Structure formats: structure tokens, C-alpha cells
mmCIF file of C-alpha atoms in Angstrom:
data_model
loop_
_atom_site.group_PDB
_atom_site.id
_atom_site.type_symbol
_atom_site.label_atom_id
_atom_site.label_comp_id
_atom_site.label_asym_id
_atom_site.label_seq_id
_atom_site.Cartn_x
_atom_site.Cartn_y
_atom_site.Cartn_z
ATOM 1 C CA MET M 1 61.846 120.388 82.262
ATOM 2 C CA THR M 2 65.076 120.870 84.196
ATOM 3 C CA LYS M 3 66.320 117.621 83.671
ATOM 4 C CA LEU M 4 65.769 118.156 79.837
ATOM 5 C CA ALA M 5 67.481 121.568 80.117
ATOM 6 C CA THR M 6 70.632 119.930 81.717
ATOM 7 C CA ILE M 7 71.146 117.428 79.491
ATOM 8 C CA ALA M 8 70.386 119.818 76.719
ATOM 9 C CA THR M 9 73.214 121.955 77.751
ATOM 10 C CA ILE M 10 75.274 118.832 78.652
ATOM 11 C CA VAL M 11 74.943 117.835 74.823
ATOM 12 C CA PHE M 12 75.149 121.210 73.468
ATOM 13 C CA THR M 13 78.641 121.764 75.021
ATOM 14 C CA ALA M 14 80.003 118.992 74.564
ATOM 15 C CA THR M 15 79.377 118.343 70.871
ATOM 16 C CA ASN M 16 80.696 122.294 70.484
ATOM 17 C CA ALA M 17 83.395 122.340 72.399
ATOM 18 C CA SER M 18 86.192 123.545 70.830
ATOM 19 C CA ALA M 19 88.678 125.313 73.270
ATOM 20 C CA PHE M 20 91.302 122.709 72.858
ATOM 21 C CA SER M 21 90.903 120.948 69.739
ATOM 22 C CA THR M 22 92.603 122.124 66.704
ATOM 23 C CA SER M 23 91.963 124.679 64.436
ATOM 24 C CA ARG M 24 89.586 124.257 61.894
ATOM 25 C CA SER M 25 89.361 126.249 58.404
ATOM 26 C CA GLY M 26 85.710 125.414 56.573
ATOM 27 C CA GLY M 27 83.040 123.317 57.962
ATOM 28 C CA ASN M 28 84.001 120.382 55.417
ATOM 29 C CA ASN M 29 86.987 119.477 57.262
ATOM 30 C CA VAL M 30 85.898 118.640 60.491
ATOM 31 C CA MET M 31 87.775 115.791 62.220
ATOM 32 C CA SER M 32 85.447 112.285 63.568
ATOM 33 C CA ARG M 33 83.646 113.059 66.938
ATOM 34 C CA GLN M 34 85.421 110.467 69.156
ATOM 35 C CA THR M 35 85.566 111.071 72.466
ATOM 36 C CA THR M 36 89.025 111.428 73.662
ATOM 37 C CA VAL M 37 90.357 112.053 77.271
ATOM 38 C CA SER M 38 93.815 112.712 78.130
ATOM 39 C CA SER M 39 95.321 110.837 80.712
ATOM 40 C CA THR M 40 96.173 114.387 82.012
ATOM 41 C CA SER M 41 92.917 115.890 82.792
ATOM 42 C CA LEU M 42 92.121 112.148 84.652
ATOM 43 C CA ASN M 43 94.796 112.580 86.529
ATOM 44 C CA LEU M 44 95.341 116.073 87.818
ATOM 45 C CA PHE M 45 94.381 115.560 91.035
ATOM 46 C CA GLY M 46 95.285 112.377 92.333
ATOM 47 C CA SER M 47 97.532 109.430 91.227
ATOM 48 C CA LYS M 48 96.878 107.864 88.184
ATOM 49 C CA PRO M 49 94.600 104.480 88.538
ATOM 50 C CA LYS M 50 96.439 101.567 89.233
ATOM 51 C CA ASP M 51 96.624 98.910 86.534
ATOM 52 C CA PRO M 52 95.837 95.393 88.050
ATOM 53 C CA ASN M 53 97.681 93.280 85.582
ATOM 54 C CA ALA M 54 100.790 95.829 85.949
ATOM 55 C CA PRO M 55 103.506 94.350 88.182
ATOM 56 C CA GLU M 56 104.134 94.988 91.291
ATOM 57 C CA GLY M 57 105.330 98.833 91.879
ATOM 58 C CA GLN M 58 104.089 99.582 88.470
ATOM 59 C CA GLY M 59 101.172 100.957 86.629
ATOM 60 C CA GLY M 60 100.852 104.519 87.944
ATOM 61 C CA GLY M 61 102.982 107.422 89.208
ATOM 62 C CA PRO M 62 101.891 109.835 91.701
ATOM 63 C CA GLY M 63 99.260 112.644 90.667
ATOM 64 C CA MET M 64 99.414 116.432 91.040
ATOM 65 C CA MET M 65 98.551 115.657 94.926
ATOM 66 C CA ASP M 66 100.530 113.622 95.793
ATOM 67 C CA GLN M 67 103.362 116.076 94.289
ATOM 68 C CA LEU M 68 102.057 118.854 95.982
ATOM 69 C CA ALA M 69 102.066 116.271 99.216
ATOM 70 C CA MET M 70 105.868 115.918 98.323
ATOM 71 C CA PHE M 71 106.248 119.444 97.727
ATOM 72 C CA LYS M 72 105.094 120.185 101.239
ATOM 73 C CA LYS M 73 107.469 117.373 102.989
ATOM 74 C CA ALA M 74 110.501 118.587 100.891
ATOM 75 C CA GLN M 75 109.877 121.963 102.448
ATOM 76 C CA GLU M 76 109.374 120.534 105.888
ATOM 77 C CA LEU M 77 112.823 118.779 105.295
ATOM 78 C CA ALA M 78 114.453 122.359 104.534
ATOM 79 C CA GLN M 79 113.492 124.035 107.698
ATOM 80 C CA LYS M 80 114.229 121.359 109.918
ATOM 81 C CA LYS M 81 117.587 120.961 108.167
ATOM 82 C CA ASN M 82 118.188 125.035 108.403
ATOM 83 C CA ASP M 83 116.963 124.406 112.224
ATOM 84 C CA LEU M 84 119.600 121.678 112.850
ATOM 85 C CA ASP M 85 122.072 123.905 111.006
ATOM 86 C CA LYS M 86 121.376 126.789 113.611
ATOM 87 C CA GLU M 87 121.430 124.637 116.451
ATOM 88 C CA LEU M 88 124.907 123.155 115.428
ATOM 89 C CA SER M 89 126.446 126.339 114.843
ATOM 90 C CA ASN M 90 125.352 127.903 118.024
ATOM 91 C CA GLU M 91 127.349 124.906 119.989
ATOM 92 C CA LYS M 92 130.339 125.087 121.846
ATOM 93 C CA ILE M 93 132.377 122.018 120.309
ATOM 94 C CA MET M 94 135.673 121.528 122.680
ATOM 95 C CA GLY M 95 138.961 119.655 121.293
ATOM 96 C CA THR M 96 141.629 118.668 123.302
ATOM 97 C CA ALA M 97 145.247 117.632 123.306
ATOM 98 C CA ALA M 98 148.239 117.670 125.289
ATOM 99 C CA ASP M 99 146.233 115.645 128.178
ATOM 100 C CA GLY M 100 143.966 118.774 128.282
ATOM 101 C CA ASN M 101 146.486 121.470 128.238
ATOM 102 C CA ILE M 102 145.009 122.613 125.311
ATOM 103 C CA GLU M 103 141.575 123.228 124.540
ATOM 104 C CA VAL M 104 140.159 124.490 120.880
ATOM 105 C CA GLU M 105 136.578 125.553 120.654
ATOM 106 C CA ILE M 106 135.237 124.809 117.106
ATOM 107 C CA SER M 107 132.472 126.401 115.275
ATOM 108 C CA TYR M 108 129.981 125.106 113.197
ATOM 109 C CA ILE M 109 129.789 126.779 109.783
ATOM 110 C CA PRO M 110 126.752 125.657 108.240
ATOM 111 C CA PRO M 111 127.120 124.963 104.190
ATOM 112 C CA GLN M 112 126.312 128.019 101.949
ATOM 113 C CA LEU M 113 124.413 126.434 98.943
ATOM 114 C CA PRO M 114 124.603 126.408 96.026
ATOM 115 C CA VAL M 115 128.307 128.135 96.274
ATOM 116 C CA ASN M 116 129.515 126.000 98.868
ATOM 117 C CA PRO M 117 127.648 122.835 99.908
ATOM 118 C CA SER M 118 129.938 121.638 102.556
ATOM 119 C CA PRO M 119 129.761 122.366 105.971
ATOM 120 C CA GLY M 120 133.050 123.741 107.518
ATOM 121 C CA PHE M 121 134.381 123.970 110.664
ATOM 122 C CA GLU M 122 136.765 126.983 112.440
ATOM 123 C CA ALA M 123 138.678 127.474 115.085
ATOM 124 C CA SER M 124 137.014 130.222 117.224
ATOM 125 C CA ASP M 125 139.052 130.196 120.615
ATOM 126 C CA VAL M 126 142.020 128.415 121.858
ATOM 127 C CA ASN M 127 143.274 127.828 125.794
ATOM 128 C CA ILE M 128 146.437 126.871 126.887
ATOM 129 C CA ASN M 129 147.570 126.116 130.517
ATOM 130 C CA GLU M 130 150.419 128.756 131.441
ATOM 131 C CA GLU M 131 152.546 125.922 132.827
ATOM 132 C CA TYR M 132 151.885 123.983 129.835
ATOM 133 C CA LEU M 133 152.917 126.966 127.758
ATOM 134 C CA ALA M 134 156.402 127.717 129.430
ATOM 135 C CA SER M 135 157.702 124.119 129.662
ATOM 136 C CA VAL M 136 156.853 123.286 126.243
ATOM 137 C CA SER M 137 158.539 123.536 122.837
ATOM 138 C CA ALA M 138 157.582 125.348 119.916
ATOM 139 C CA GLU M 139 157.407 122.139 117.670
ATOM 140 C CA ASP M 140 155.602 120.132 120.573
ATOM 141 C CA LEU M 141 153.067 123.324 120.824
ATOM 142 C CA SER M 142 152.321 123.344 117.096
ATOM 143 C CA THR M 143 151.729 120.022 116.860
ATOM 144 C CA ALA M 144 149.655 119.779 120.244
ATOM 145 C CA LEU M 145 147.459 122.973 118.695
ATOM 146 C CA VAL M 146 146.783 120.572 115.449
ATOM 147 C CA GLU M 147 145.863 117.657 117.775
ATOM 148 C CA ALA M 148 143.667 119.802 119.467
ATOM 149 C CA ILE M 149 141.874 121.678 116.594
ATOM 150 C CA ARG M 150 141.740 117.869 114.169
ATOM 151 C CA ASP M 151 139.720 116.406 117.877
ATOM 152 C CA GLY M 152 137.466 119.357 117.759
ATOM 153 C CA GLU M 153 136.611 118.815 113.991
ATOM 154 C CA LYS M 154 136.364 115.222 115.004
ATOM 155 C CA THR M 155 133.590 115.801 117.854
ATOM 156 C CA ALA M 156 132.257 118.104 115.945
ATOM 157 C CA THR M 157 131.420 115.905 112.715
ATOM 158 C CA GLU M 158 130.087 113.329 114.917
ATOM 159 C CA LYS M 159 127.564 115.791 116.751
ATOM 160 C CA VAL M 160 126.583 116.908 113.264
ATOM 161 C CA THR M 161 126.266 113.206 111.857
ATOM 162 C CA GLU M 162 124.073 112.596 115.032
ATOM 163 C CA LYS M 163 122.308 115.507 114.714
ATOM 164 C CA TYR M 164 121.556 114.570 111.086
ATOM 165 C CA LYS M 165 120.256 111.010 111.402
ATOM 166 C CA SER M 166 116.437 112.157 112.337
ATOM 167 C CA LEU M 167 116.502 114.045 109.109
ATOM 168 C CA GLU M 168 118.302 111.285 107.102
ATOM 169 C CA GLU M 169 115.465 109.196 108.361
ATOM 170 C CA ASP M 170 112.661 111.455 107.466
ATOM 171 C CA MET M 171 114.651 111.798 103.970
ATOM 172 C CA GLN M 172 114.169 107.608 103.768
ATOM 173 C CA LYS M 173 110.369 107.773 104.678
ATOM 174 C CA ILE M 174 110.024 110.289 101.858
ATOM 175 C CA MET M 175 112.147 108.478 99.166
ATOM 176 C CA GLY M 176 110.665 105.180 99.908
ATOM 177 C CA SER M 177 107.207 106.263 99.637
ATOM 178 C CA ALA M 178 108.073 108.282 96.046
ATOM 179 C CA ALA M 179 110.154 105.127 94.910
ATOM 180 C CA ALA M 180 106.962 102.809 95.821
ATOM 181 C CA ALA M 181 104.605 105.766 93.617
ATOM 182 C CA THR M 182 107.292 106.210 90.598
ATOM 183 C CA PRO M 183 106.866 103.007 88.253
ATOM 184 C CA LYS M 184 110.125 101.459 87.775
ATOM 185 C CA PRO M 185 112.147 101.300 84.281
ATOM 186 C CA GLN M 186 111.595 98.216 82.618
#
């Protein structure tokens, strides 16, 4: 009896389901009862089935679960970037000039998205040897200060590049898997 009731329920539900069908006025305007299944309902929680005849890299894109996993990875990368920016902004990066007689501390300023997408650097402290200061001309001092700042910014850029290498590698892994899952244009 339970098998018969289950089958009857399924048949009744399948024949009377109209939640996603077009509205019909009257009983004479009934569309043919073909079973149509949208690709969305089939692929909502997984990737599309691969077409065995499709060329390599084609035949199905990422499904919802794949997209959620990619979104989660993107969030992890954003958190890792924020952690790197915080670490870099706390580091003391030094630039020197005039044989070490001038030292300039450079501070890393993380990008402020979306207003200012580029990171910045700021000279936060300057130390000048007193003996050097007493013996140098104003013009040479000015040139040496600019050199020290540029040296500090160069050092800071190298440190930022070094720290961001791991983030770049993680992004390439994700983009590589996303590129493999996404159909290529013909």
C-alpha cells in the first residue's frame, strides 16, 4: 500500500505542478506535458556534467558549490592581504645616504580601496649625524636627504614585493583552477 501511495503522490505532484509554468487561462489552452528540466535546476549544487565530446577545458562551468568554494578562497586571500598590510605597516624600513650619516625611516601605508588603490610610503623619522650636519652644505644635505628617502622607498618596495609573493602564488592557484573550470571562448 505504501508503494502505491508514494507512486500516486509522485504522479499527482508531477502532473499538477504549476509553480514555474506560464499562467493559463481556461482549460483549453493547456501546453503539451513534456518534461523539461532547466540546466539551473540540474547544476545548482555542482558543476555541469562534462560533455565527453567537448574539447579539453570545455563542456561545463563551475556550479554553485564550486563558486562558493572560490568565494571562500577569495575571502581567505583578502584576509591574508590585510594581515600582510598590517605587518608591513608595523615594520621599520630604513633608507640611508651619505655613507650612513643620514637615516630615514619609511612607513608603509596600505592601499585604501577603492579611493586610493595604490600603497604609499611616508618618511616618518630622520636621523642626521651631527658632525656630518656641521660640515655639509645645504645643497648637499638636501640631495642626501632625497637619496635616503628614495633608498628607503626602494627597500620598502622590495619588502612589499617579497611579502606579496605568497599572496600572488595563492591567487595564481585559484585563478588556474578557475580558468580550468571555466569554458574557453571559441
